[in-house]
Tab-separated table of C-alpha atoms in Angstrom:
chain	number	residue	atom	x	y	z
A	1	UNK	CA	53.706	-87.844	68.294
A	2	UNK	CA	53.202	-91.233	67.853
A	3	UNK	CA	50.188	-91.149	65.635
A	4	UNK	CA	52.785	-89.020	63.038
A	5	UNK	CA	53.422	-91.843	60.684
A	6	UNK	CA	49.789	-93.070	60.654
A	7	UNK	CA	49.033	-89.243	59.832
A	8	UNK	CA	51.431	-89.175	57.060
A	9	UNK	CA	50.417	-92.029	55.374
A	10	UNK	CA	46.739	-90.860	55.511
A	11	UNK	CA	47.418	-87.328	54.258
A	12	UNK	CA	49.677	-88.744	51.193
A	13	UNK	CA	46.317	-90.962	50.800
A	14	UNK	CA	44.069	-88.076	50.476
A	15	UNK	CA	46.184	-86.332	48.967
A	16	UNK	CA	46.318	-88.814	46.340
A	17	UNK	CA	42.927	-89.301	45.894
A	18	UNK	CA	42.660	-85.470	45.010
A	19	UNK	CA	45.277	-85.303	42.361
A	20	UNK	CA	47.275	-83.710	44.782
A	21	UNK	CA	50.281	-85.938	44.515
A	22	UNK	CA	52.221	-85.750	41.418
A	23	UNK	CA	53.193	-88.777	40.379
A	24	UNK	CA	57.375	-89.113	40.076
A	25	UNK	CA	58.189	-88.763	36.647
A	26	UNK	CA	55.760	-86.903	33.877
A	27	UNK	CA	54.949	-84.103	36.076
A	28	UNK	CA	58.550	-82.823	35.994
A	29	UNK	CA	59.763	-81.639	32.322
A	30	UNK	CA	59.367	-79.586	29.408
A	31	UNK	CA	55.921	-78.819	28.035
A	32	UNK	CA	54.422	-80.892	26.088
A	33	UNK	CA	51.704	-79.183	24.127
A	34	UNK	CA	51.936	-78.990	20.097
A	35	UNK	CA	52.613	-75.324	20.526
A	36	UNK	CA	55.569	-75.590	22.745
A	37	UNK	CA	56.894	-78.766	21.223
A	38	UNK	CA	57.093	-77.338	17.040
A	39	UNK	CA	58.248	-73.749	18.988
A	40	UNK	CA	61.261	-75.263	20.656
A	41	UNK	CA	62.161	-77.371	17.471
A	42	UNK	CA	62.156	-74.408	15.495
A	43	UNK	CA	64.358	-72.562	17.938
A	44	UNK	CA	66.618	-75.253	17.880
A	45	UNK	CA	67.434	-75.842	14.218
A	46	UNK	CA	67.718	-71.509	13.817
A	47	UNK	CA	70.058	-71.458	16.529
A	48	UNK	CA	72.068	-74.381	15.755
A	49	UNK	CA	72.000	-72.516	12.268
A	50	UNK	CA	73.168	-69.289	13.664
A	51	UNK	CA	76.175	-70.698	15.327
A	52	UNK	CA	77.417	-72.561	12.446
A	53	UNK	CA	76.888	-70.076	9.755
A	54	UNK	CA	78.811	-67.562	12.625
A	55	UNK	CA	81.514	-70.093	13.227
A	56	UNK	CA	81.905	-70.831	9.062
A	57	UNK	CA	81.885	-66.818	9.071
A	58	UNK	CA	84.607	-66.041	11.608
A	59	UNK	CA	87.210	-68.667	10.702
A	60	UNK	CA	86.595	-67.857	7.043
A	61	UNK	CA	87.361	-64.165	7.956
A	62	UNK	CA	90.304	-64.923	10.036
A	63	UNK	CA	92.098	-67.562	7.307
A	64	UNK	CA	90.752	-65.811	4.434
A	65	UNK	CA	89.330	-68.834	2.714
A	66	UNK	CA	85.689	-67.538	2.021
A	67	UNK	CA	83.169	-69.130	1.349
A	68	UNK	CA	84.635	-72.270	2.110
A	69	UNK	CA	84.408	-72.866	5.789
A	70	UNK	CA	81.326	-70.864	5.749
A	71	UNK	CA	79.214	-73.388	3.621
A	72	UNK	CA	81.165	-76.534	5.429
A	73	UNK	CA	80.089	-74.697	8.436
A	74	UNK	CA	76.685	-73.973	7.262
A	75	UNK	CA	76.183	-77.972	6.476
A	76	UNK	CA	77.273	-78.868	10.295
A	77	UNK	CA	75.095	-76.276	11.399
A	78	UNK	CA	72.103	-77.910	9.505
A	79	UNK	CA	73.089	-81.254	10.638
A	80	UNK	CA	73.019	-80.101	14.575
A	81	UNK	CA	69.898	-78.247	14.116
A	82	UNK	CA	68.534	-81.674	13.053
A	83	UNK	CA	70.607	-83.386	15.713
A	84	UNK	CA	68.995	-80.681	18.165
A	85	UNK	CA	65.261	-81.400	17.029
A	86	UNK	CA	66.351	-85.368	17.509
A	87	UNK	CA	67.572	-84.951	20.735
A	88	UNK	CA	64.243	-82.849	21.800
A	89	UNK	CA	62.160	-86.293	21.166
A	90	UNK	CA	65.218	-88.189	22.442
A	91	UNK	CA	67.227	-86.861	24.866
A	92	UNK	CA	70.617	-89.203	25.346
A	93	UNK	CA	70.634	-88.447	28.971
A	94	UNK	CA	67.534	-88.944	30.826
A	95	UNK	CA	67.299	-87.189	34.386
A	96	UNK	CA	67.915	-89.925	37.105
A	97	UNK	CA	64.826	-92.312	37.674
A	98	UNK	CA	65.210	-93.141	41.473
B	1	UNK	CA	55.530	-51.286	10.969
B	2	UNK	CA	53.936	-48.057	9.983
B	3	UNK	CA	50.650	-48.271	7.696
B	4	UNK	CA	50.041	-45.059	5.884
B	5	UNK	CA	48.723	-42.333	7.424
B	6	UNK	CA	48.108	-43.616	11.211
B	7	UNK	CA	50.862	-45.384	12.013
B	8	UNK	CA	50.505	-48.650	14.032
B	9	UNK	CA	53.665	-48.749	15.576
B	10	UNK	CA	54.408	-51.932	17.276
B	11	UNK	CA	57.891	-51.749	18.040
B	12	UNK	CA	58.590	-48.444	19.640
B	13	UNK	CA	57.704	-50.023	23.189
B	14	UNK	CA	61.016	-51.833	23.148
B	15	UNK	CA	63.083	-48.469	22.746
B	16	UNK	CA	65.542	-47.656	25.570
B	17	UNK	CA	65.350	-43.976	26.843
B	18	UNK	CA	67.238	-42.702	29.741
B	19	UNK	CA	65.259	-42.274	33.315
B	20	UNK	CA	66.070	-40.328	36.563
B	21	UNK	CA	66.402	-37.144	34.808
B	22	UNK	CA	70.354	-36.161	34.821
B	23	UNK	CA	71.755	-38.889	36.847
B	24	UNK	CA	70.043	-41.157	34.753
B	25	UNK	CA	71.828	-39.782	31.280
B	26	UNK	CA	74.672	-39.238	32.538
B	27	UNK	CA	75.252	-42.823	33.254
B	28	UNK	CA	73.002	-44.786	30.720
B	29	UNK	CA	70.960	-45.893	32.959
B	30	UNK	CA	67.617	-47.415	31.024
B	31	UNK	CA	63.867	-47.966	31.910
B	32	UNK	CA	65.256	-51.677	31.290
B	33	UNK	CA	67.577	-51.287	34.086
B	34	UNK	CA	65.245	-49.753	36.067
B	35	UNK	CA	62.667	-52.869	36.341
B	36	UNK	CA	65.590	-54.944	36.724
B	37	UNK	CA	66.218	-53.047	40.055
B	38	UNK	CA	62.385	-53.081	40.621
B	39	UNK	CA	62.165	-56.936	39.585
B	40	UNK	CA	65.312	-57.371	42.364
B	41	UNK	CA	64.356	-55.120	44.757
B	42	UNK	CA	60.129	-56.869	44.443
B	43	UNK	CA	61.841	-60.627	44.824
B	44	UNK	CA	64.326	-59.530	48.247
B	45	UNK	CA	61.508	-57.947	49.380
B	46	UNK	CA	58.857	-60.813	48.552
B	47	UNK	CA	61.532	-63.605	50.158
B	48	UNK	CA	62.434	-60.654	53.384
B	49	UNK	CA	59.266	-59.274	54.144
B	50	UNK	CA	57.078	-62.256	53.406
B	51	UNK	CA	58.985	-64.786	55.758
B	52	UNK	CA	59.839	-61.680	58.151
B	53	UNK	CA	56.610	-63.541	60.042
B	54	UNK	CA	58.001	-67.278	59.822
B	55	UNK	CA	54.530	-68.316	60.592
B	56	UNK	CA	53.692	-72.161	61.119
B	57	UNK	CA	50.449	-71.399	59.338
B	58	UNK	CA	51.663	-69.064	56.593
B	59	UNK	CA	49.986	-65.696	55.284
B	60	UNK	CA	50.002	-64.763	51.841
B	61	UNK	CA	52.968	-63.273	51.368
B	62	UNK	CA	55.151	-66.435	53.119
B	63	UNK	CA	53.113	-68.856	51.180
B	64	UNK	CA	53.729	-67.328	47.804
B	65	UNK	CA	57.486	-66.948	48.764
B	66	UNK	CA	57.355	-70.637	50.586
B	67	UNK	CA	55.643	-71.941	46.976
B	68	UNK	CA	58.186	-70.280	44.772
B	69	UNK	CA	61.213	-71.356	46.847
B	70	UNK	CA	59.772	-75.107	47.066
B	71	UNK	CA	58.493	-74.809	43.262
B	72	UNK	CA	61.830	-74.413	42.134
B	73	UNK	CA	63.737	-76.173	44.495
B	74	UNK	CA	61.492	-79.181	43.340
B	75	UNK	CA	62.525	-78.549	39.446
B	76	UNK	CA	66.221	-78.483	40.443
B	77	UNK	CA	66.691	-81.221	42.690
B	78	UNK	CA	63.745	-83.129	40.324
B	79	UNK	CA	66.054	-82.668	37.457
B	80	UNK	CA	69.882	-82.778	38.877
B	81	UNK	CA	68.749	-85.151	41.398
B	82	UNK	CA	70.973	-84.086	44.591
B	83	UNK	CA	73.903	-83.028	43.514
B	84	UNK	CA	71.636	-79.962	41.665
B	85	UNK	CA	71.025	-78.839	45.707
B	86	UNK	CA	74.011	-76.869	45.053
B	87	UNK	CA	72.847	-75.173	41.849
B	88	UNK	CA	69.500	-74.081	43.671
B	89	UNK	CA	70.366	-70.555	44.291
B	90	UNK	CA	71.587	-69.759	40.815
B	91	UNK	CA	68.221	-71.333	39.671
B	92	UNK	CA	66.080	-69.799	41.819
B	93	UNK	CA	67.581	-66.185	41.304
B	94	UNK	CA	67.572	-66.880	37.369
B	95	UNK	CA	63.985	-68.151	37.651
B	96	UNK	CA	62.850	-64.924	40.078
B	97	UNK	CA	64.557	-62.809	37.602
B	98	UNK	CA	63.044	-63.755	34.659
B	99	UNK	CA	59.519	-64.154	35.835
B	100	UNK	CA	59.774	-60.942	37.827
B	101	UNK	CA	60.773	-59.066	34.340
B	102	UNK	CA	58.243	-61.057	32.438
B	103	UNK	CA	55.231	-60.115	34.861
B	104	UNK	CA	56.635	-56.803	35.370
B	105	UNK	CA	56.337	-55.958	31.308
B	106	UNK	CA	52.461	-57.347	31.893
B	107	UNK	CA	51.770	-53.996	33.566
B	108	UNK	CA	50.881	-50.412	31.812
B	109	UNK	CA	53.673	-48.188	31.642
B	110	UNK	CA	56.222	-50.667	32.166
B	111	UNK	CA	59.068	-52.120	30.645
B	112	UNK	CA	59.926	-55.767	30.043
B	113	UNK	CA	63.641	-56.276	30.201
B	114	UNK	CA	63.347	-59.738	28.707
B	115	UNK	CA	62.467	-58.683	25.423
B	116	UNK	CA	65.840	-57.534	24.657
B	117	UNK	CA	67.968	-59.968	23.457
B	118	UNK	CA	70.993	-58.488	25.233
B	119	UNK	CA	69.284	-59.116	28.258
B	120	UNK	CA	68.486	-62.840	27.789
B	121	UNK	CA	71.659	-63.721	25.700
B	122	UNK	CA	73.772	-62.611	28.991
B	123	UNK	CA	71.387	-64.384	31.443
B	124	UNK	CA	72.093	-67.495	28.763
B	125	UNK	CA	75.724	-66.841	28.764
B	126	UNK	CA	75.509	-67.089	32.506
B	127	UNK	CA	74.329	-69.963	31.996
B	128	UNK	CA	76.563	-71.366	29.503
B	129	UNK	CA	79.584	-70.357	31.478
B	130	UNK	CA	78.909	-72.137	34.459
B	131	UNK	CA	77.436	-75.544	33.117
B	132	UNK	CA	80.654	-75.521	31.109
B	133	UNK	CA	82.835	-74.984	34.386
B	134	UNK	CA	80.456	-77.128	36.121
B	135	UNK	CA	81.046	-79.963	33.832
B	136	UNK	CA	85.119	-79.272	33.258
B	137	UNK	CA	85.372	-79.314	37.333
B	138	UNK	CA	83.653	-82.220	37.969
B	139	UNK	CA	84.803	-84.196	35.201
B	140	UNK	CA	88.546	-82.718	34.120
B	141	UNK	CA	89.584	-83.376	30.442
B	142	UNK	CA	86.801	-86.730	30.555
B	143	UNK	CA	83.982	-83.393	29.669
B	144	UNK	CA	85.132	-83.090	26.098
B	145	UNK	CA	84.044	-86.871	25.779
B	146	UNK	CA	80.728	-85.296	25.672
B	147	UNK	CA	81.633	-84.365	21.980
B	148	UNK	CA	82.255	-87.916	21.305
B	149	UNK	CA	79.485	-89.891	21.980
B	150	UNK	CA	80.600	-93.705	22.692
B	151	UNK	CA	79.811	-96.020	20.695
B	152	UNK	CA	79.806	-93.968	17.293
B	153	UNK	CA	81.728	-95.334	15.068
B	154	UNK	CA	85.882	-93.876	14.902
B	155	UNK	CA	85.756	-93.153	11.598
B	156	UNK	CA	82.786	-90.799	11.997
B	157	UNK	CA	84.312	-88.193	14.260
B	158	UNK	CA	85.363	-85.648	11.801
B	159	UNK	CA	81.560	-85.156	10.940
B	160	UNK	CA	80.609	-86.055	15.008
B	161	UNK	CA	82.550	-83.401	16.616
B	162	UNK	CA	82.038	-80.022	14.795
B	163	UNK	CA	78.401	-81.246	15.065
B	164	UNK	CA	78.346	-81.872	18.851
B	165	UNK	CA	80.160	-78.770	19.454
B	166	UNK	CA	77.930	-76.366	17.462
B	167	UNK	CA	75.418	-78.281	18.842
B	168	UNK	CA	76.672	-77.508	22.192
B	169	UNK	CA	76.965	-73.748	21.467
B	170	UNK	CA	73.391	-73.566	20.270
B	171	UNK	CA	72.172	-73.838	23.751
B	172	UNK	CA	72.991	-70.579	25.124
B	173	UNK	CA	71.620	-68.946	21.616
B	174	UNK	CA	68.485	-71.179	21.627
B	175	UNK	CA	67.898	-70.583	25.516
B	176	UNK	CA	68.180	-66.937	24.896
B	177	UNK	CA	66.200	-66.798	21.653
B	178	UNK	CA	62.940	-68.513	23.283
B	179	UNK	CA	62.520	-66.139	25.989
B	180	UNK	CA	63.222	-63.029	23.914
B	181	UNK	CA	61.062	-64.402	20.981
B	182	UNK	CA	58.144	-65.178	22.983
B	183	UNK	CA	57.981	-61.795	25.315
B	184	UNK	CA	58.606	-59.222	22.029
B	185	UNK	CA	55.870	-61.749	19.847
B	186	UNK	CA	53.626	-61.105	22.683
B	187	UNK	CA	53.653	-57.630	23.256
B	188	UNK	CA	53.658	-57.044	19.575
B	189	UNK	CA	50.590	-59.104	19.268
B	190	UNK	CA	48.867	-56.766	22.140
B	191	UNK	CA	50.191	-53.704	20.674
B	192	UNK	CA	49.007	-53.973	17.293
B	193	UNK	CA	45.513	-54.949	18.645
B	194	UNK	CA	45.199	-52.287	20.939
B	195	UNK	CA	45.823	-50.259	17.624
B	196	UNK	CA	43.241	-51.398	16.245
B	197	UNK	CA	40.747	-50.414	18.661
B	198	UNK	CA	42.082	-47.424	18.893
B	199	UNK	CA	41.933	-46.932	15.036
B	200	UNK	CA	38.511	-48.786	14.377
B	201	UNK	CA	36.865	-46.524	17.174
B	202	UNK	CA	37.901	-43.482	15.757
B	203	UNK	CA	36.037	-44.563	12.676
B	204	UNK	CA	32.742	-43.386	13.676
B	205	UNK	CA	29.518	-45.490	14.934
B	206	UNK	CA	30.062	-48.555	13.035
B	207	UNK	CA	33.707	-48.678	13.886
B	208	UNK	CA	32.743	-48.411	17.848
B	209	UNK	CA	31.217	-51.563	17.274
B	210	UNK	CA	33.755	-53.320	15.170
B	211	UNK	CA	36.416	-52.017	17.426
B	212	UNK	CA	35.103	-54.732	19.516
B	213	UNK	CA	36.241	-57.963	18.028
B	214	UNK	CA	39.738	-56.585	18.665
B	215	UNK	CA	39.107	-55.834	22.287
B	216	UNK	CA	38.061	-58.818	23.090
B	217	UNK	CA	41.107	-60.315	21.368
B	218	UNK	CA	43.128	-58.641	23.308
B	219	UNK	CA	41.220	-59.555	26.811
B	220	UNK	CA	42.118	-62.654	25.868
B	221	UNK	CA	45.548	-62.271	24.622
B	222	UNK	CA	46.447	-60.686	28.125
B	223	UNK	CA	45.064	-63.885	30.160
B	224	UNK	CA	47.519	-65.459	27.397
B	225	UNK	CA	50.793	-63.359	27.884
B	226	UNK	CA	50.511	-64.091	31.993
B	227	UNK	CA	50.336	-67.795	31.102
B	228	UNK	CA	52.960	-67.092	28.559
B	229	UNK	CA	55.368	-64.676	31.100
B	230	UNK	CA	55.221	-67.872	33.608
B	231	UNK	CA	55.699	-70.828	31.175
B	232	UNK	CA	58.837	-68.952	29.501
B	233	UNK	CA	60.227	-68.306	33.182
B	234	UNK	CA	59.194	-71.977	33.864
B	235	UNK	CA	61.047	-72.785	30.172
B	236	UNK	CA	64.394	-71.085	31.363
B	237	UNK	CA	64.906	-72.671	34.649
B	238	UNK	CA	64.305	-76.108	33.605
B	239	UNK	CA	66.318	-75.820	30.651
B	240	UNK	CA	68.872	-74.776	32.614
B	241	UNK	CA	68.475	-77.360	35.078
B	242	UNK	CA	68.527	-80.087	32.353
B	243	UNK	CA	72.219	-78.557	31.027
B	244	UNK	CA	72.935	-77.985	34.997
B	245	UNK	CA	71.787	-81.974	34.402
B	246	UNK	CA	73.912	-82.906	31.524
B	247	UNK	CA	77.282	-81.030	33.246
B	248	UNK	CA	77.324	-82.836	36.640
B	249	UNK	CA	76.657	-86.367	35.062
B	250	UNK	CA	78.014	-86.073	31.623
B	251	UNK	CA	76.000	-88.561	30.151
């Protein structure tokens, strides 16, 4: 039992040697490739879109005010699909570095 | 969707049509919810059966469960740090879910739940829901400083705060969109080449041969959609983690 340590340290060696061990941080996270990365951005600034244009829509239908709130709405929803695709290259909370 | 005369009809996979006979119409029940039962049933009885041995030195079976559980379990606690410990069931079962329907639709015959949108909206609503309690429990009223971010100038939160909050209710839509986007693109993509084999070989000699190019596209568009079922199951459970992420610390 006493050699368990000395094991340890020798297997995280090998391991090491053989790509085996992922290294903390870069392994863990989104993918990365050019595909993924302009899919997701796309994704974002639609969706972000679709809620904003559907908020604009329903408060426009409920206070009767059309198209006002809709095309304030639809401006917002722009601006957070934009905010969305900055946040994908920038996230403002980064997942705890220990 | 439909060229003239043969039609190559791409889209007719996704219908819903009542199985089990009777029972089955009677109550709406759907091939979809069908492989969701099979895709439940498949993961109980891959995490049941395959540990059933508890082997030091693990068969098949317990390895793939032991990787998936420590896979996952990995991704959570990687991305919550230890507080996410607590979120690792509902991640793992989302994550089993989702790649269970996604491989499931890779078969002949068989339906993949999680091109519906209805499907993968509620599994992002889910979602949505909790990180949202999550984030209000933990943090009380302090959560809807998450709108605000500090340091932003006063003046600026009129235009800040509709912003951050559509921005905020984009996730569950964006989360959902990805998954169902990706798994109907796919099997479109097969479908309509497997049409055209089918319509290029009926074309005589020469279109035996041409029918090939297609074939071979789709060979290699099946190796594609497996990578493509796991990365999109992958996709959802980190995504959610990274929200899971964002509720429990704020900022």
């Amino acid at each position: 039992m006493n050699t368990q340590p000395d094991f340890d340290a020798r297997l995280k060696q090998a391991r090491a040697q053989s790509g085996l061990e992922k290294d903390p941080k870069g392994s863990q996270g989104l993918p990365k490739g050019p595909w993924g990365i302009g899919f997701r951005a796309g994704v974002e600034v639609v969706s972000a879109l679709v809620v904003g244009i559907g908020i604009g829509w329903a408060l426009d239908r409920w206070l009767g005010t059309w198209p006002w709130l809709f095309l304030v709405f639809f401006v917002l929803g722009s601006a957070a699909g934009v905010m969305n695709v900055y946040r994908l290259f920038n996230p403002r909370s980064r997942p705890k570095v220990k | 969707m439909a060229a003239e005369g043969k039609a190559i009809d791409a889209l007719s996979q996704f219908e819903l049509s009542p199985v089990l006979g009777m029972v089955g119409q009677a109550v709406g029940f759907s091939q979809a919810n069908l492989f969701m039962v099979i895709a439940v049933l498949l993961t109980m009885g891959l995490l049941v059966y395959g540990m059933r041995q508890r082997a030091i030195v693990p068969g098949r079976l317990q390895s793939l469960a032991e990787t998936s559980y420590e896979f996952v379990h990995e991704l959570v606690t990687g991305q919550v740090g230890d507080e996410g410990k607590r979120f690792f069931p509902f991640v793992f079962a989302l994550f089993m879910f989702v790649l269970f329907g996604n491989l499931l639709g890779m078969l002949p015959y068989a339906f993949t739940f999680t091109s519906h949108i209805a499907v993968t909206f509620a599994l992002a609503v889910i979602v949505f829901v909790l990180i949202t309690v999550v984030a209000i429990s933990i943090h009380g009223m302090h959560f809807f400083s998450y709108f605000f971010p500090e340091g932003a100038p006063k003046i600026l939160a009129p235009l800040i705060i509709p912003i951050e909050v559509i921005s905020y209710f984009s996730r569950p839509v964006s989360l959902s969109v990805r998954l169902f986007a990706n798994m109907v693109a796919g099997h479109v993509m097969l479908k309509v080449f497997a049409t055209f084999v089918v319509l290029m070989g009926s074309a005589g000699a020469v279109g035996i041969f041409g029918a090939v190019a297609p074939l071979a596209v789709n060979v290699a568009l099946v190796g594609f959609e497996f990578l493509v079922a796991f990365l999109q199951a992958y996709v959802f459970a980190i995504l959610t983690s990274i929200y899971l992420h964002d509720a429990v610390h704020l900022h």
